[in-house]
Amino acid sequence: MDVIEPVRWSDDGAGVRILDQRELPAREVYRDLRTVEDVFAAIATLAVRGAPAIGIAAAMALTLAPDDQVASAAARLASARPTAVNLRWALDRMERAAEKVRGSPAELRSALRAEATRILEEDREMCRRIGEHGAALIPDGARVLTHCNAGALATGGMGTALAAVYVAASEGRKVHVYADETRPLLQGSRLTAWELTRAGIPTTVLVDSAAASLMKAGEIDLCIVGADRIARNGDTANKIGTYPLAIAAAHHGIPFYVAAPTSTFDAGTASGEEILIEHRGADEVRCGFGTLTAPIDADVYNPAFDVTPATLITAIVSDRGVHRAPYDFGPLAR
Ligand code: MRU
């Protein structure tokens, strides 16, 4: 199977190539982005999405900024999506790499390119390790419920939550994934189901509101989801709908796991109370995908993420291992 690369350098090396996730699953369209503004728009419109992937895309975008505009370009890119800490984390790394350069513009460019490539390669490696640690939590025959897309499409490697599934399957265990469709932008049905079926993993799509009754019917063994920001106490921001899923899992006594690379852990955030939640445009709910599904003048509440309290999380899987409360994630960059 071809490797999925949601973001990489363009073939001529002068831009950022993305797999446009707005087009999936109908079409596999790649776009070469040539300016910081192009990448900003791709992140803001979810052409590239998922916490690690937007960090990587933003890091690569800084190599496209004019030499004297690296700091302002970083500020602009960071504002594209406020909740995923990977975005700010990757841009901080790039700015630190730029500050160390004392030489010519060519040296600055090559230092930035090297750092962005390292961020991509390190993410690939972190995904692999998350997969190995997470797979140990997935028994043979497991029926696994996930939400949104925390797979290869969201990262520089094989994903976070889905990496655990991929590794368990590669070790010969049978795994069936139930993918919440994930309103309003359908990352679960459009993206998770696309990449899992492509990998030959049996997958069933369900509407988000069917998850609790599926649990009650005894059809789910465990839940595993990704994260956009994990606070020091383990509170976790992830796609809207994760919190009710965790409540339903707790009610039915089903383990609820979060999987994320250490770049998603925010030492600067003590608890979920401090996490800024992105709110998105009303038309994603009123007329997503071009069909009017609510009166065009209806008021809309459209938070992109919610916070699941640590008390509802059974364990958090990172590239460092499986963490359980009280959480100590080790040294973190932010
Ligand atoms: O709005 P999105 O599609 O970027 O939201 C993505 C998620 O919520 C993912 O679960 C999260 O970023 C983890 S991706 C490995």
Coordinates of C-alpha atoms in Angstrom, one line a residue, residues 113-325:
R113 CA 14.5 23.7 5.8
A114 CA 16.6 21.3 8.0
E115 CA 14.5 22.1 11.1
A116 CA 11.2 21.6 9.3
T117 CA 12.5 18.3 7.9
R118 CA 13.5 17.2 11.4
I119 CA 10.0 18.1 12.7
L120 CA 8.5 15.9 10.0
E121 CA 10.8 13.0 10.6
E122 CA 10.6 13.1 14.3
D123 CA 6.8 13.0 14.1
R124 CA 7.0 9.9 11.9
E125 CA 9.1 8.3 14.5
M126 CA 6.8 9.4 17.4
C127 CA 3.8 7.9 15.5
R128 CA 5.7 4.6 15.2
R129 CA 6.4 4.5 19.0
I130 CA 2.8 5.5 19.9
G131 CA 1.6 2.6 17.6
E132 CA 3.8 0.2 19.5
H133 CA 2.8 1.3 22.9
G134 CA -0.9 1.6 21.9
A135 CA -1.1 -1.8 20.2
A136 CA -0.5 -3.5 23.6
L137 CA -3.9 -2.1 24.7
I138 CA -5.7 -3.7 21.7
P139 CA -6.5 -7.4 22.2
D140 CA -7.2 -9.9 19.4
G141 CA -10.8 -9.5 18.1
A142 CA -11.1 -5.9 19.6
R143 CA -14.0 -3.7 18.5
V144 CA -12.5 -0.2 18.7
L145 CA -14.5 3.1 18.6
T146 CA -12.7 6.2 17.4
H147 CA -13.7 9.8 16.7
C148 CA -12.6 12.3 14.0
N149 CA -9.3 11.3 12.3
A150 CA -6.1 10.6 14.2
G151 CA -4.5 8.6 11.5
A152 CA -1.9 9.0 8.8
L153 CA -3.8 11.9 7.3
A154 CA -3.4 13.9 10.5
T155 CA 0.4 13.3 11.0
G156 CA 3.8 12.9 9.4
G157 CA 3.6 9.1 10.0
M158 CA 1.0 6.4 10.6
G159 CA -1.1 8.5 13.0
T160 CA -1.6 8.4 16.7
A161 CA -4.9 6.6 17.7
L162 CA -5.0 4.7 14.4
A163 CA -1.2 3.9 14.7
A164 CA -2.2 1.6 17.6
V165 CA -4.8 -0.1 15.3
Y166 CA -2.3 -0.4 12.4
V167 CA 0.4 -2.0 14.6
A168 CA -2.1 -4.4 16.3
A169 CA -3.3 -5.5 12.9
S170 CA 0.3 -5.8 11.6
E171 CA 1.0 -8.1 14.6
G172 CA -1.8 -10.4 13.3
R173 CA -4.6 -9.3 15.6
K174 CA -8.1 -8.9 14.2
V175 CA -9.4 -5.4 14.8
H176 CA -12.7 -3.9 13.8
V177 CA -12.9 -0.1 13.9
Y178 CA -16.1 1.8 14.4
A179 CA -15.6 5.4 13.1
D180 CA -17.8 8.1 14.4
E181 CA -18.7 10.2 11.3
T182 CA -17.8 13.3 13.3
R183 CA -20.1 16.3 12.6
P184 CA -20.0 18.8 11.1
L185 CA -17.0 18.2 8.7
L186 CA -17.1 14.4 8.7
Q187 CA -13.4 13.7 9.4
G188 CA -14.5 10.2 10.6
S189 CA -16.5 9.1 7.6
R190 CA -14.5 10.9 5.0
L191 CA -11.0 10.5 6.3
T192 CA -10.8 7.7 8.9
A193 CA -12.9 5.3 6.9
W194 CA -10.9 6.2 3.8
E195 CA -7.5 5.4 5.2
L196 CA -8.6 2.3 7.2
T197 CA -10.4 0.7 4.3
R198 CA -7.4 1.5 2.1
A199 CA -5.3 -0.4 4.6
G200 CA -7.7 -3.4 4.7
I201 CA -8.9 -2.8 8.3
P202 CA -12.6 -3.7 8.7
T203 CA -14.4 -0.4 9.4
T204 CA -18.0 0.6 10.2
V205 CA -19.1 4.2 10.0
L206 CA -21.8 5.4 12.5
V207 CA -23.4 8.7 13.1
D208 CA -22.0 10.3 16.3
S209 CA -25.3 10.0 18.2
A210 CA -25.3 6.2 17.7
A211 CA -22.1 5.6 19.7
A212 CA -23.8 5.3 23.2
S213 CA -26.3 2.7 22.0
L214 CA -23.6 0.7 20.3
M215 CA -21.7 0.7 23.6
K216 CA -24.9 -0.4 25.5
A217 CA -25.4 -3.2 23.0
G218 CA -22.0 -4.6 24.1
E219 CA -20.4 -4.0 20.7
I220 CA -17.4 -1.8 21.8
D221 CA -14.4 -3.1 23.7
L222 CA -12.4 0.2 23.9
C223 CA -12.3 3.7 22.6
I224 CA -9.1 5.4 21.3
V225 CA -8.9 9.0 20.1
G226 CA -6.3 11.6 19.3
A227 CA -5.7 15.0 21.0
D228 CA -5.0 18.6 20.0
R229 CA -3.7 19.7 23.4
I230 CA -3.1 17.8 26.6
A231 CA -2.8 19.8 29.8
R232 CA -0.4 19.0 32.7
N233 CA -3.2 17.3 34.6
G234 CA -4.2 15.1 31.6
D235 CA -7.3 17.1 30.6
T236 CA -7.5 16.7 26.8
A237 CA -8.8 18.9 24.0
N238 CA -9.9 16.9 20.9
K239 CA -12.5 17.1 18.2
I240 CA -16.0 18.2 19.4
G241 CA -17.9 15.1 20.4
T242 CA -14.9 13.5 22.2
Y243 CA -16.2 14.5 25.6
P244 CA -19.7 13.0 25.3
L245 CA -18.0 9.8 23.9
A246 CA -15.8 9.6 27.1
I247 CA -18.9 10.1 29.3
A248 CA -20.7 7.3 27.5
A249 CA -17.7 5.0 27.7
A250 CA -17.4 5.7 31.5
H251 CA -21.1 4.9 31.9
H252 CA -20.7 1.6 30.2
G253 CA -17.4 0.7 31.8
I254 CA -15.4 0.8 28.5
P255 CA -11.8 1.9 28.6
F256 CA -11.2 5.3 27.0
Y257 CA -7.7 5.9 25.7
V258 CA -6.1 9.1 24.2
A259 CA -3.0 8.8 22.0
A260 CA -0.7 11.7 21.1
P261 CA 2.9 12.6 20.5
T262 CA 4.8 14.6 23.2
S263 CA 4.5 17.7 20.9
T264 CA 0.8 17.7 21.9
F265 CA 1.5 17.9 25.6
D266 CA 1.5 21.5 26.8
A267 CA 3.5 22.0 30.0
G268 CA 2.3 25.7 29.9
T269 CA -1.3 24.6 30.4
A270 CA -2.2 23.4 33.9
S271 CA -5.7 22.1 33.2
G272 CA -8.4 22.0 30.5
E273 CA -9.9 25.3 31.9
E274 CA -7.0 27.2 30.2
I275 CA -7.4 25.7 26.7
L276 CA -8.7 28.1 24.1
I277 CA -11.3 26.4 22.0
E278 CA -11.6 27.4 18.3
H279 CA -15.1 28.3 17.1
R280 CA -15.7 28.0 13.4
G281 CA -18.1 29.5 10.9
A282 CA -21.9 29.0 11.1
D283 CA -22.1 27.8 7.5
E284 CA -20.2 24.6 8.3
V285 CA -23.3 23.6 10.2
R286 CA -26.0 25.4 8.2
C287 CA -24.9 24.3 4.7
G288 CA -21.8 22.1 5.0
F289 CA -20.9 20.4 1.7
G290 CA -23.2 22.8 -0.2
T291 CA -26.6 21.5 1.1
L292 CA -28.8 23.7 3.2
T293 CA -29.4 21.7 6.4
A294 CA -30.6 24.6 8.7
P295 CA -32.3 27.9 7.9
I296 CA -29.6 30.2 6.5
D297 CA -30.3 32.8 9.2
A298 CA -30.3 30.3 12.1
D299 CA -27.9 31.0 14.9
V300 CA -25.2 28.3 15.2
Y301 CA -23.0 27.0 18.0
N302 CA -19.9 25.5 16.3
P303 CA -17.0 24.8 18.6
A304 CA -14.3 22.7 16.8
F305 CA -13.1 21.0 20.0
D306 CA -14.1 20.0 23.5
V307 CA -12.2 19.1 26.6
T308 CA -12.4 15.7 28.2
P309 CA -11.5 15.8 31.8
A310 CA -8.6 13.5 32.9
T311 CA -11.0 11.7 35.2
L312 CA -12.8 10.1 32.2
I313 CA -9.5 9.0 30.5
T314 CA -8.3 5.5 31.3
A315 CA -4.7 6.1 30.0
I316 CA -2.8 8.4 27.7
V317 CA -0.5 6.8 25.1
S318 CA 2.5 8.8 24.0
D319 CA 5.7 8.0 22.2
R320 CA 7.2 7.6 25.7
G321 CA 4.7 4.9 26.8
V322 CA 1.3 4.4 28.5
H323 CA 0.7 7.1 31.1
R324 CA -1.9 6.7 33.9
A325 CA -3.1 9.2 36.6

